[in-house]
Short mmCIF file of C-alpha atoms in Angstrom, two decimals:
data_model
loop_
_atom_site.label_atom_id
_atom_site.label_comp_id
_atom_site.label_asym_id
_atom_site.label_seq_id
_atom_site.Cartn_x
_atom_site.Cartn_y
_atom_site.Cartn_z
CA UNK F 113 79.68 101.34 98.14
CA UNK F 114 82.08 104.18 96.85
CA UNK F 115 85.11 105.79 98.42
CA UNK F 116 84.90 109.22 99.31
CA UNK F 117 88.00 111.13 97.85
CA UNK F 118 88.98 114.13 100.00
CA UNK F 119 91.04 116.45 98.22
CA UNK F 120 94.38 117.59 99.84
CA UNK F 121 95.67 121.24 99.69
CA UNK F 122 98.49 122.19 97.16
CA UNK F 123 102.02 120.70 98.11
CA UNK F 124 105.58 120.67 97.21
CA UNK F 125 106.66 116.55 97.15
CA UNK F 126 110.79 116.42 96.57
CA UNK F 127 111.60 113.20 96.54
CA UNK F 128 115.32 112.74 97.36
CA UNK F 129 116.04 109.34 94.82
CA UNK F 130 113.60 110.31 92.96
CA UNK F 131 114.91 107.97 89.66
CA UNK F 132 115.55 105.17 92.26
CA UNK F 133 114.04 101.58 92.28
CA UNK F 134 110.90 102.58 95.48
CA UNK F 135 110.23 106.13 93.27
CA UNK F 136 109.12 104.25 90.28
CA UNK F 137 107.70 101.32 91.70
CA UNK F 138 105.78 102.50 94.64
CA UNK F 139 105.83 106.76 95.07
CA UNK F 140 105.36 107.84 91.62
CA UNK F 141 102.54 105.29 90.90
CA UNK F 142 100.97 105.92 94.28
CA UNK F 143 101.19 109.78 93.71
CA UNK F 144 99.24 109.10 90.19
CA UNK F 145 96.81 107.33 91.26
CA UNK F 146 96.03 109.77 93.62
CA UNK F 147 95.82 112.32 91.10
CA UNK F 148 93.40 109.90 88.76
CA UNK F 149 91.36 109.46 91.54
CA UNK F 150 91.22 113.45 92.12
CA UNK F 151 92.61 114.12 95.45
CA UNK F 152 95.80 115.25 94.44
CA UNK F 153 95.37 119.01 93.25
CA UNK F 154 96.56 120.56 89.87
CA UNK F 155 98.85 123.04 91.44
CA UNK F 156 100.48 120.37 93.38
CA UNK F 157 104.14 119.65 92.42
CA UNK F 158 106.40 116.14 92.74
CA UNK F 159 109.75 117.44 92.38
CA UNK F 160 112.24 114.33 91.29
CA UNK F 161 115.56 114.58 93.18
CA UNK F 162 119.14 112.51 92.42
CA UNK F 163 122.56 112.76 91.18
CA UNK F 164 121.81 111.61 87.52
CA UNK F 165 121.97 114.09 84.79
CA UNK F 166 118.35 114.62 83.68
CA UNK F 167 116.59 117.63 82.53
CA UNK F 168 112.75 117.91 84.01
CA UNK F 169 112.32 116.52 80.32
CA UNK F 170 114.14 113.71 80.39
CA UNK F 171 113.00 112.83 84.12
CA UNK F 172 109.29 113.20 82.63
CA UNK F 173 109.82 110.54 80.18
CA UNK F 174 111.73 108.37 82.89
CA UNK F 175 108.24 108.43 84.93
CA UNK F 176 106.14 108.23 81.97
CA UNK F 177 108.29 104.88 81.32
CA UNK F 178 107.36 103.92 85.33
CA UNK F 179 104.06 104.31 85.29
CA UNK F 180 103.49 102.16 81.68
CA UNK F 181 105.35 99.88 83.28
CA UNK F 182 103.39 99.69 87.16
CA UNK F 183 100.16 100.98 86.09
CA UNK F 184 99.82 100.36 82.25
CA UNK F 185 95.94 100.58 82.52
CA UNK F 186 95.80 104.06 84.39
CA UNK F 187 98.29 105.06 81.61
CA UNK F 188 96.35 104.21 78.80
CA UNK F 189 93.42 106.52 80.55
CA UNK F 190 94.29 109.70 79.38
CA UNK F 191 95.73 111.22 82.79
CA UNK F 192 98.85 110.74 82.32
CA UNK F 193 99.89 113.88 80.04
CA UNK F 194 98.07 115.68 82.47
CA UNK F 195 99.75 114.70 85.69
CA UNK F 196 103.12 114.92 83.71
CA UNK F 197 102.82 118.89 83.83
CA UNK F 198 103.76 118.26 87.56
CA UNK F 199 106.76 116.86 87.33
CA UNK F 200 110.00 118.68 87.95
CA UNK F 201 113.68 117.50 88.40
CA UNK F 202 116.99 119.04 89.99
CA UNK F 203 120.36 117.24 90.07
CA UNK F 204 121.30 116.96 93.22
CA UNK F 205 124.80 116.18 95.08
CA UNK F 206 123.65 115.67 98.62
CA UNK F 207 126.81 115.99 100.04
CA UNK F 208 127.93 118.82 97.92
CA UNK F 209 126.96 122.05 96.51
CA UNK F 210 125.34 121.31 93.31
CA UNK F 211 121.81 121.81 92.99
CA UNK F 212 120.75 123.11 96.11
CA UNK F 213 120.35 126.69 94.60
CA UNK F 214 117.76 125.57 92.22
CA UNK F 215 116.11 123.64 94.49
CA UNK F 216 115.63 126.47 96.58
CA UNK F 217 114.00 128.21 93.84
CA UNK F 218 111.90 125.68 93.04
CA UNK F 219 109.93 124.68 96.19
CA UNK F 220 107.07 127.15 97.32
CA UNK F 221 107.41 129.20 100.83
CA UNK F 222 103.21 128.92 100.07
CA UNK F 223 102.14 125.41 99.94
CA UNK F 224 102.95 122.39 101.88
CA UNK F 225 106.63 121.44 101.57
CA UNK F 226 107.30 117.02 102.46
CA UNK F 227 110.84 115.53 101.54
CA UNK F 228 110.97 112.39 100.95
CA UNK F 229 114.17 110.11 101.80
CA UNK F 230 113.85 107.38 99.36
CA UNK F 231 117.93 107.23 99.81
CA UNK F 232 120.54 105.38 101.59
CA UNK F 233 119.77 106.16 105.23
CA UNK F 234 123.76 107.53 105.56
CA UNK F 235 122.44 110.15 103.51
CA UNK F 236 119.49 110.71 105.98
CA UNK F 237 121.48 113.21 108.13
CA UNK F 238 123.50 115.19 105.47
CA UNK F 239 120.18 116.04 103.57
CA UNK F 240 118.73 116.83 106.62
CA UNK F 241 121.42 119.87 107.40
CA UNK F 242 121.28 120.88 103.44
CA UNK F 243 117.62 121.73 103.86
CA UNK F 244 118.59 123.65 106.67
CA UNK F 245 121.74 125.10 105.30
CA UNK F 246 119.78 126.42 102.58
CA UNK F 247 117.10 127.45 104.35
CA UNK F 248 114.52 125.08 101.83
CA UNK F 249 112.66 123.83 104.52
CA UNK F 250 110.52 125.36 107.35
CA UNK F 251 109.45 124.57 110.63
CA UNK F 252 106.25 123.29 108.92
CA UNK F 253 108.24 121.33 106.35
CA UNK F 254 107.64 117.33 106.91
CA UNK F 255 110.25 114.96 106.03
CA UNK F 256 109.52 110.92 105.41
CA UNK F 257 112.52 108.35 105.87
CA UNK F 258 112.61 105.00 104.93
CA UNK F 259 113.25 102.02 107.52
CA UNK F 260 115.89 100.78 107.87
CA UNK F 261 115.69 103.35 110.97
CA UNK F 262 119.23 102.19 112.22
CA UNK F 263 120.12 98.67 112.85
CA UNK F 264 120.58 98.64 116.29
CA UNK F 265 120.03 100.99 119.58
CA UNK F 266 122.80 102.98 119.07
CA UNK F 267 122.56 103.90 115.41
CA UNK F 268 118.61 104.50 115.86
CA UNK F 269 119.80 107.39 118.91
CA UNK F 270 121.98 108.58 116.79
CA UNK F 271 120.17 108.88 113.70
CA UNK F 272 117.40 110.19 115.64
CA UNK F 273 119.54 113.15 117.38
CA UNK F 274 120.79 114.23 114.07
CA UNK F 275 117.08 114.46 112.75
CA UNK F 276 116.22 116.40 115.28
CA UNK F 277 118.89 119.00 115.10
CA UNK F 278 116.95 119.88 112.21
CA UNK F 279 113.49 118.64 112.51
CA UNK F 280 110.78 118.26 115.48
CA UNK F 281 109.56 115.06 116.34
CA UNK F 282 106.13 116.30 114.50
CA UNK F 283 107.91 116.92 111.18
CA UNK F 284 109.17 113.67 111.18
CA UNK F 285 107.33 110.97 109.15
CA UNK F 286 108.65 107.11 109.61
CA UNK F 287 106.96 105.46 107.28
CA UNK F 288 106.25 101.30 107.77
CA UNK F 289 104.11 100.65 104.63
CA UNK F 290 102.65 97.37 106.80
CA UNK F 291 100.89 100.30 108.79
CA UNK F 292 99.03 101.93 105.28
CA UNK F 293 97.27 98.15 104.44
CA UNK F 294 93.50 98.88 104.78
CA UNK F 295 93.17 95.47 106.47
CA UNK F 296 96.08 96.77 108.78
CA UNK F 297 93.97 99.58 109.83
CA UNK F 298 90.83 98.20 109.66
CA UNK F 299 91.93 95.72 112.64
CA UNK F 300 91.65 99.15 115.01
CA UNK F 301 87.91 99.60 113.23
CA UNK F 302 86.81 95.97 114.19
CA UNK F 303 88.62 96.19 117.70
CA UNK F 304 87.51 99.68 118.43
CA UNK F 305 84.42 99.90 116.80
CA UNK F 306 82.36 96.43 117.21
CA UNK F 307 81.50 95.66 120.82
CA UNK F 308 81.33 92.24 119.66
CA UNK F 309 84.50 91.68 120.20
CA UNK F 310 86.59 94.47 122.41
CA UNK F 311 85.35 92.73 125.81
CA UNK F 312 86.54 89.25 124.24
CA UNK F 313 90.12 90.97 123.52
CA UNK F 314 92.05 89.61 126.03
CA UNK F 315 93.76 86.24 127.87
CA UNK F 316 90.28 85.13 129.42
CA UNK F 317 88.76 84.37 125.39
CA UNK F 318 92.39 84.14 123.54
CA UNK F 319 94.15 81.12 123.45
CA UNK F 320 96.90 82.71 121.18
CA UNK F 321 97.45 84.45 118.41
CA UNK F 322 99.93 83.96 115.04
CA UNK F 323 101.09 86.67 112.88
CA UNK F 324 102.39 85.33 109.73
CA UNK F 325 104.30 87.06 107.12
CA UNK F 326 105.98 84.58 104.38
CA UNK F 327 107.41 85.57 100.78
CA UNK F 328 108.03 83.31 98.48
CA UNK F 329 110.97 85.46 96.89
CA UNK F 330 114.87 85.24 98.15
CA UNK F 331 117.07 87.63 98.44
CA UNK F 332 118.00 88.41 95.14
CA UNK F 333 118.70 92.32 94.31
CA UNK F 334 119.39 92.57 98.09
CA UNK F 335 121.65 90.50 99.15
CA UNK F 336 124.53 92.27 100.27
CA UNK F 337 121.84 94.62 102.38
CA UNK F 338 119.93 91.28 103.92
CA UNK F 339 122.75 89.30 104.69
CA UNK F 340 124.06 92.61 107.07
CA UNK F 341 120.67 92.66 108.00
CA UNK F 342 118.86 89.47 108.55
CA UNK F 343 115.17 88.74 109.02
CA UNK F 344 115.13 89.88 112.69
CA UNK F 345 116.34 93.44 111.73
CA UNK F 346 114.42 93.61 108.53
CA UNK F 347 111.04 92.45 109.26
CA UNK F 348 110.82 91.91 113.08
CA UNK F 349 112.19 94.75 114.45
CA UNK F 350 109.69 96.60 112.54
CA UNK F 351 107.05 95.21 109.92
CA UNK F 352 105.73 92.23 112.79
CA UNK F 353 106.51 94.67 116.07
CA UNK F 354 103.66 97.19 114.63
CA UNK F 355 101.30 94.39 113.47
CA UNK F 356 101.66 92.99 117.14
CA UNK F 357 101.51 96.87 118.79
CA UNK F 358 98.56 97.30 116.86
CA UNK F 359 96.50 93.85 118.06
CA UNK F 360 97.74 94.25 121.85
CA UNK F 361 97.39 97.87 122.28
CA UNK F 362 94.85 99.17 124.73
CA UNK F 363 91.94 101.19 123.62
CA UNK F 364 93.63 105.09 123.07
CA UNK F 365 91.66 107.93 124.63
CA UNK F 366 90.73 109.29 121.06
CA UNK F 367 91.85 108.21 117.10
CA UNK F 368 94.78 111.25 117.27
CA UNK F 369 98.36 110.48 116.28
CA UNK F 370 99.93 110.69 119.92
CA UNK F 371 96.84 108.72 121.53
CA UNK F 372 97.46 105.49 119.12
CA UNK F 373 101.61 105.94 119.26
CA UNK F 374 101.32 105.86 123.56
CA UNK F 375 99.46 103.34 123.30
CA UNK F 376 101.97 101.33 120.74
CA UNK F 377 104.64 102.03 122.86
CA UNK F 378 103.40 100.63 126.14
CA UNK F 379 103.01 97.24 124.26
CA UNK F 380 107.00 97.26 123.21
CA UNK F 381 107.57 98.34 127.26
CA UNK F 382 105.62 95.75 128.23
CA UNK F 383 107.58 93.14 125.97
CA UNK F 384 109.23 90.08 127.81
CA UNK F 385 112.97 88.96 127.37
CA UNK F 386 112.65 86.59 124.68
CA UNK F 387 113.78 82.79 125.91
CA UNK F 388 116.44 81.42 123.68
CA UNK F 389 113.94 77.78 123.56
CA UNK F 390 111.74 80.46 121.91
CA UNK F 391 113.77 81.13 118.58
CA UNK F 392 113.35 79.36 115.68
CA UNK F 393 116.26 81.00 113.00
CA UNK F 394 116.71 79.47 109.40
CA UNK F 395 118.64 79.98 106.06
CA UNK F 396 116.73 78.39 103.11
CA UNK F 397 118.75 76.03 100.97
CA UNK F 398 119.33 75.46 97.54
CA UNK F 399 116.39 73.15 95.43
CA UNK F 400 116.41 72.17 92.06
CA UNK F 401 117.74 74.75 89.89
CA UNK F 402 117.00 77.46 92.53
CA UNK F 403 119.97 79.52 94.45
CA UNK F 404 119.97 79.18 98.46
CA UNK F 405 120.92 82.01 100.53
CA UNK F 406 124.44 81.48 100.51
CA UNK F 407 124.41 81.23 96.84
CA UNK F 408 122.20 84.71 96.85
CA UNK F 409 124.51 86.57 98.82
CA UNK F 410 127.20 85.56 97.76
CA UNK F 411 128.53 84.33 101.08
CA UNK F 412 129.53 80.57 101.95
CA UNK F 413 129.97 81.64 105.38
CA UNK F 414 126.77 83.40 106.16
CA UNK F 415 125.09 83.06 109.51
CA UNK F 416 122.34 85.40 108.47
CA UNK F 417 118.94 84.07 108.89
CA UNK F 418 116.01 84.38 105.86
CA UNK F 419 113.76 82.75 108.38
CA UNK F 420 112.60 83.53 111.90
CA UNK F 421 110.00 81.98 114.12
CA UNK F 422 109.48 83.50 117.76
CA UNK F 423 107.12 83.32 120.74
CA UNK F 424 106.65 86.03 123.05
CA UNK F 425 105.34 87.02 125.94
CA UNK F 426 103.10 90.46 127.03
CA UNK F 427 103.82 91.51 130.47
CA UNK F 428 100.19 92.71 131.61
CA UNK F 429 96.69 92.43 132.90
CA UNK F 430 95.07 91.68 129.09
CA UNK F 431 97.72 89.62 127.93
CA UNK F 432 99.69 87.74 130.85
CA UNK F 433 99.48 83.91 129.71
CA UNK F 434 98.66 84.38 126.08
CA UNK F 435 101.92 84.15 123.57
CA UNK F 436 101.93 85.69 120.10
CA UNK F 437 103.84 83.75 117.75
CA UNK F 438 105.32 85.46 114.97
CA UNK F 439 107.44 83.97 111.81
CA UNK F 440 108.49 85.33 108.81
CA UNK F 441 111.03 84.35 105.87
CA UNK F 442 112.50 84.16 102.25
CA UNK F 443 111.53 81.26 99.57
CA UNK F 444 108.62 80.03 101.60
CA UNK F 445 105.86 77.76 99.57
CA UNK F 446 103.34 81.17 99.42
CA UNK F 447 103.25 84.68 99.22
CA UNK F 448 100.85 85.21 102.59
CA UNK F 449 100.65 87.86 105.37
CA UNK F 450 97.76 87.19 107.71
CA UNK F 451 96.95 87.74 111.42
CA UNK F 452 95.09 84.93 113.27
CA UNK F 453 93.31 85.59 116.66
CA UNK F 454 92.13 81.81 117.97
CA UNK F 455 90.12 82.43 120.60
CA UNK F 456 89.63 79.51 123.72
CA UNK F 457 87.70 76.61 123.34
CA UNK F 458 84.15 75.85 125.12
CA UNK F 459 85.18 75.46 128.83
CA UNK F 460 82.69 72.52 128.39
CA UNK F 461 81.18 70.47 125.42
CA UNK F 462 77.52 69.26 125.32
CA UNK F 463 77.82 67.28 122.11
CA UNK F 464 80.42 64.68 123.41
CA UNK F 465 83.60 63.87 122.21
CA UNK F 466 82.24 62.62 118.47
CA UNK F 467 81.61 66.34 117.99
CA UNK F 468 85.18 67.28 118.31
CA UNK F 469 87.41 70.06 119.48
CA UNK F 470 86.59 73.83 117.57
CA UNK F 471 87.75 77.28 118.28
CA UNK F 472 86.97 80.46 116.80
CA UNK F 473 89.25 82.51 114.94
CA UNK F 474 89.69 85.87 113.24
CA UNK F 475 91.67 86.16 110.29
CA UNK F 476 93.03 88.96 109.12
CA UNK F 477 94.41 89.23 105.92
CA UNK F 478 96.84 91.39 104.61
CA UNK F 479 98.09 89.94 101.57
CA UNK F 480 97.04 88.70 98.81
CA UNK F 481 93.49 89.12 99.06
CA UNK F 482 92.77 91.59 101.36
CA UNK F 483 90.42 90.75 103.89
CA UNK F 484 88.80 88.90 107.52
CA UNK F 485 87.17 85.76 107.81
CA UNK F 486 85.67 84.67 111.27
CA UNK F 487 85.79 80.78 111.96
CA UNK F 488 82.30 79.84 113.47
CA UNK F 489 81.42 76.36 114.72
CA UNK F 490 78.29 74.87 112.96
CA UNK F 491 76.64 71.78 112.55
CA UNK F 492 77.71 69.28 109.59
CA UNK F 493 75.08 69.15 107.54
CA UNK F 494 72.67 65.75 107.23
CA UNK F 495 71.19 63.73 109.50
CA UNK F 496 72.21 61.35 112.53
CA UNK F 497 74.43 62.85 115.53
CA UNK F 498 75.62 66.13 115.90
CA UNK F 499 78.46 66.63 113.68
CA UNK F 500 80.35 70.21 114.14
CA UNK F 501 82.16 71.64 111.60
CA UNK F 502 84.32 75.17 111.24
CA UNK F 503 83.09 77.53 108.43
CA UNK F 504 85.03 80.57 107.75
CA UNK F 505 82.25 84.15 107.44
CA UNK F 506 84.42 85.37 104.49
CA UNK F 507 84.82 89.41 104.32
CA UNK F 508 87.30 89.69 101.36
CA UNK F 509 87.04 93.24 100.58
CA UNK F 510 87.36 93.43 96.62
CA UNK F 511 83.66 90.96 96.91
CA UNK F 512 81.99 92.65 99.72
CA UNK F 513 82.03 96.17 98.93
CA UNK F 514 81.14 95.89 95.94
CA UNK F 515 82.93 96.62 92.30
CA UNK F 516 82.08 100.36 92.89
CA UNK F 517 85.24 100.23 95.30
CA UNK F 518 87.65 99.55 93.03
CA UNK F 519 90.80 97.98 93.86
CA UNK F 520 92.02 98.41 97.30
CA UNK F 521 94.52 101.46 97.33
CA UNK F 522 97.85 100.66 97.78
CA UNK F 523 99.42 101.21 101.45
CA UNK F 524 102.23 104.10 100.21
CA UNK F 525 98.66 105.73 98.20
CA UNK F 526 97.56 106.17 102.03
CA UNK F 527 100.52 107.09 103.54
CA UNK F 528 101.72 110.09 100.98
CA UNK F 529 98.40 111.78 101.84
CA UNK F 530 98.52 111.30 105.15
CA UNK F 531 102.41 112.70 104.99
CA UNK F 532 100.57 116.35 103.08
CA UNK F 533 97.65 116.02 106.01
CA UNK F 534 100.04 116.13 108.48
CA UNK F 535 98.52 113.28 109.97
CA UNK F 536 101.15 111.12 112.01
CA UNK F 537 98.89 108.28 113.05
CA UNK F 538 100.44 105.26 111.16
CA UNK F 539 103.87 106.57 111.47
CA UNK F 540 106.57 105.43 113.79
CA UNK F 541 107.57 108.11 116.75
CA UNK F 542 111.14 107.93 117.66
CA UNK F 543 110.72 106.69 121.01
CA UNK F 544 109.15 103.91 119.29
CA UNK F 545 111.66 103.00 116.76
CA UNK F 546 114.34 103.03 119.75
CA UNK F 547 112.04 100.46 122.40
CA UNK F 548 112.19 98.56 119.45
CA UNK F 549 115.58 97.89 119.26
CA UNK F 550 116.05 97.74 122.90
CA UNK F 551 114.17 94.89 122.72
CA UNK F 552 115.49 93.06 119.70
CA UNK F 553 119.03 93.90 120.18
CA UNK F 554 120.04 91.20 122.73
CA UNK F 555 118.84 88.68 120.95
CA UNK F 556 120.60 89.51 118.41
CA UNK F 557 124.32 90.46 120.33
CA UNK F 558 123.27 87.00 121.64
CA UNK F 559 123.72 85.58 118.19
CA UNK F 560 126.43 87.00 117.62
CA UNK F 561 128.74 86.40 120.93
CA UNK F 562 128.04 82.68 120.73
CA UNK F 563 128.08 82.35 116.60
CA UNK F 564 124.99 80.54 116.85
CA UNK F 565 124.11 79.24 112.64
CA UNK F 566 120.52 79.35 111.29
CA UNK F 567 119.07 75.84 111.11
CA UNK F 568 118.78 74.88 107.10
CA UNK F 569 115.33 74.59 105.15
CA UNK F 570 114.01 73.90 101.42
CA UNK F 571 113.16 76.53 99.48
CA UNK F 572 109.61 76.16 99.16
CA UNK F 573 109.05 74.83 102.03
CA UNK F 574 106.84 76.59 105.36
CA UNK F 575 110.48 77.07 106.90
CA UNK F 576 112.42 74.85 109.24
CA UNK F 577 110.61 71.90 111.13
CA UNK F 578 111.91 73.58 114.60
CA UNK F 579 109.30 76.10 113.88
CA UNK F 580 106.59 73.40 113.81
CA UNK F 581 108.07 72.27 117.40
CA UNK F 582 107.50 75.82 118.68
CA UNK F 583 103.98 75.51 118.53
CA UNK F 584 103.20 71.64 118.50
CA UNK F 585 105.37 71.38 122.07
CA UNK F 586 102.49 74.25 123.33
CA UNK F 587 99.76 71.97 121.59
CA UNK F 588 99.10 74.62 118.67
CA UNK F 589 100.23 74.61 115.35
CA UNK F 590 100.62 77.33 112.60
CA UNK F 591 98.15 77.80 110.19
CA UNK F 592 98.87 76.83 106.34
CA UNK F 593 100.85 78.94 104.32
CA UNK F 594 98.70 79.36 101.38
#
């Protein structure tokens, strides 16, 4: 099976950080891929954007050092002098004066403009009005911004009203890179596309289902950002509240960006109060030779958590009496990010209770090895008595598509082209972003007003044994992190 490539139309890409850690890790690499894999055009431009003092020379050999560092193979290929020739650079003060002139100059009034915000998001709003000010951008400009999208209610409205002095609400892009994982997106294909299992999508066939996403890496590099921010604001508020949108949704009217995002957002409305019983917070500790958190952050006194177990609750008529459990943390024993859907049991056995208890589930995968599996109840194999056993269908995409697919494209690959498409599907709307925090930020002011402290686990560990008690005092348990 190949890919089919479609070819975007020429663009103007400033990227505001552009010598920043996400440019050369993730948007630069992403952006040559692209153009390896022919869908970015020749007359396209990536303009790089920051205050360091670079010439377009010197920023050229800054990427060409990027990309033989992320993609050393592609580099090797023969491309890269080629997609060089694209490359531009203006210093920038974003605050100030300098630069703004030439950037002016520089960006075409005839091809699609995008500005991305790989910056501090306190610069969000002053780079906003200098686009304006200098009349860069146009009412068909698109600008992307990178979460954090405030860290609470207030901050989000606020951040949100000074966008849009500047910007519509359709030249806004929000990017969640969760939402650019092929697996991510091809959970709306199997829902929406396989009547296998859309009439099966609800509390009559679902026991529950877990959405898992565990790193095995701390905080180091970011601690002074995590410890202000905590696992709740960085991951839940966000990463695990689209994963869970996107399972519990209900079926949009048609695959357009404002159809999905509705849809999205009625899940968030439709969100229960989360019961204090239902929190599991944690802080790794400190094994071996390895830092804890409070080490990491440099903090004795943290009450941050690194670690955060929940169950909630989905007020209406598909989901009322099926919880979602969702965890997530630092310096846990595996790099995994999976969705499981375990569907009921039989509401009666015929094989007696040798056979034992099985349920179905669908796994999907998100990282490493992207991918589904579908648990299916069999018999053991050999003879005597009726044995059942569970065998997982295994879908991992890298084996069954074939070699001809290549590896899977990186989310921010997806998401650029989507951003010159002007396709706003897997983007956060604001109205989103700010349900979000209405729902996470009492739980958090919670923490807060009573000083509540994050319950200690070993690094390397699948978090704190509360979190086991979560699901074992519901007679469920998580799945391995592996």
């Amino acid at each position: 099976m190949v890919s089919r490539v479609i070819p975007v139309k020429a663009f103007d890409l400033v990227v505001f950080g552009g010598t920043g850690d996400l440019a050369r890790r993730k948007i630069l690499p992403s952006l040559f891929r692209r153009f390896v894999a022919g869908q970015m055009p020749d007359n396209a431009h990536v303009i790089g954007v920051a205050r360091s003092e670079f010439d377009t020379s010197g920023y050229q050999d800054l990427v060409i050092a990027a990309l033989q560092e992320f993609e050393p193979e592609l580099s090797a290929s023969g491309e890269l002098k080629s997609f060089i020739k694209q490359i531009q650079y203006v210093q920038i003060d974003a605050q100030g004066d300098l630069g703004w002139s030439d950037l002016a100059e520089i960006v075409r009034k005839d091809a699609i403009q995008a500005f991305y915000f790989s910056v501090s998001p306190s610069l969000f709003g002053p780079l906003a009005e200098k686009l304006h000010q200098y009349s860069i951008s146009s009412k068909s400009s698109r600008i992307v911004l990178e979460k954090p999208f405030g860290r609470d209610l207030n901050s989000a409205r606020a951040l949100n009203a000074v966008l849009k002095e500047h910007f519509s609400e359709e030249q806004i892009y929000r990017i969640d890179h969760y939402l650019g994982k092929e697996t991510v997106q091809n959970l709306m294909a199997v829902r929406f596309g396989n009547m296998l299992f859309e009439p099966l999508w609800n509390s009559q066939y679902i026991d529950h289902i877990q959405v898992t996403v565990a790193e095995s890496v701390g905080v180091e590099g970011r601690g002074s950002y995590y410890d202000q921010a905590g696992a709740m604001r960085d991951m839940v508020q966000n990463h695990l509240m689209q994963l869970l949108c996107l399972i519990a949704m209900e079926p949009p009217a048609k695959f357009s960006p404002d159809a999905v995002r509705d849809e999205k957002l009625k899940v968030i409305r439709a969100l229960d109060p989360i019961n204090s019983k239902d929190i599991v917070r944690g802080q790794y500790s400190a094994v071996g030779t390895e830092k804890g958190y409070l080490e990491a952050v440099e903090n004795p006194r943290s009450k941050t958590e690194s670690f955060i177990a929940l169950k909630v609750q989905i007020s209406n008529w598909r989901w009322a009496g099926t919880p979602f459990y969702l965890r997530t943390g630092k310096k846990l024993k595996a790099r995994c990010s999976e969705i499981a859907v375990v569907f009921k049991e039989t509401p009666h056995s015929i094989f007696g209770p040798d056979a034992g208890s099985h349920r179905n589930a669908l796994v999907i995968r998100l990282q490493p090895d992207e991918g589904m599996t579908m648990d299916l109840t069999i018999k053991e194999p050999g003879p005597g008595g009726m044995r059942l056993i569970d065998v997982p269908l295994d879908m991992t995409f890298a084996e069954a598509l074939g070699p001809e697919i290549g590896a899977v494209p990186d989310a921010y690959e997806r998401l650029i082209m989507d951003v010159i498409r002007g396709n706003q599907t897997l983007f956060m709307r604001g109205d989103e972003v700010e349900a979000a925090w209405s729902w996470t930020d009492p739980v958090i002011n919670q923490w807060v007003s009573k000083g509540t402290s994050p319950i200690s686990y070993d690094a390397g560990s699948s978090g704190p044994e509360d979190s086991m008690m979560l699901m074992h005092k519901d007679g469920r348990k998580w799945r391995e992190i592996s």
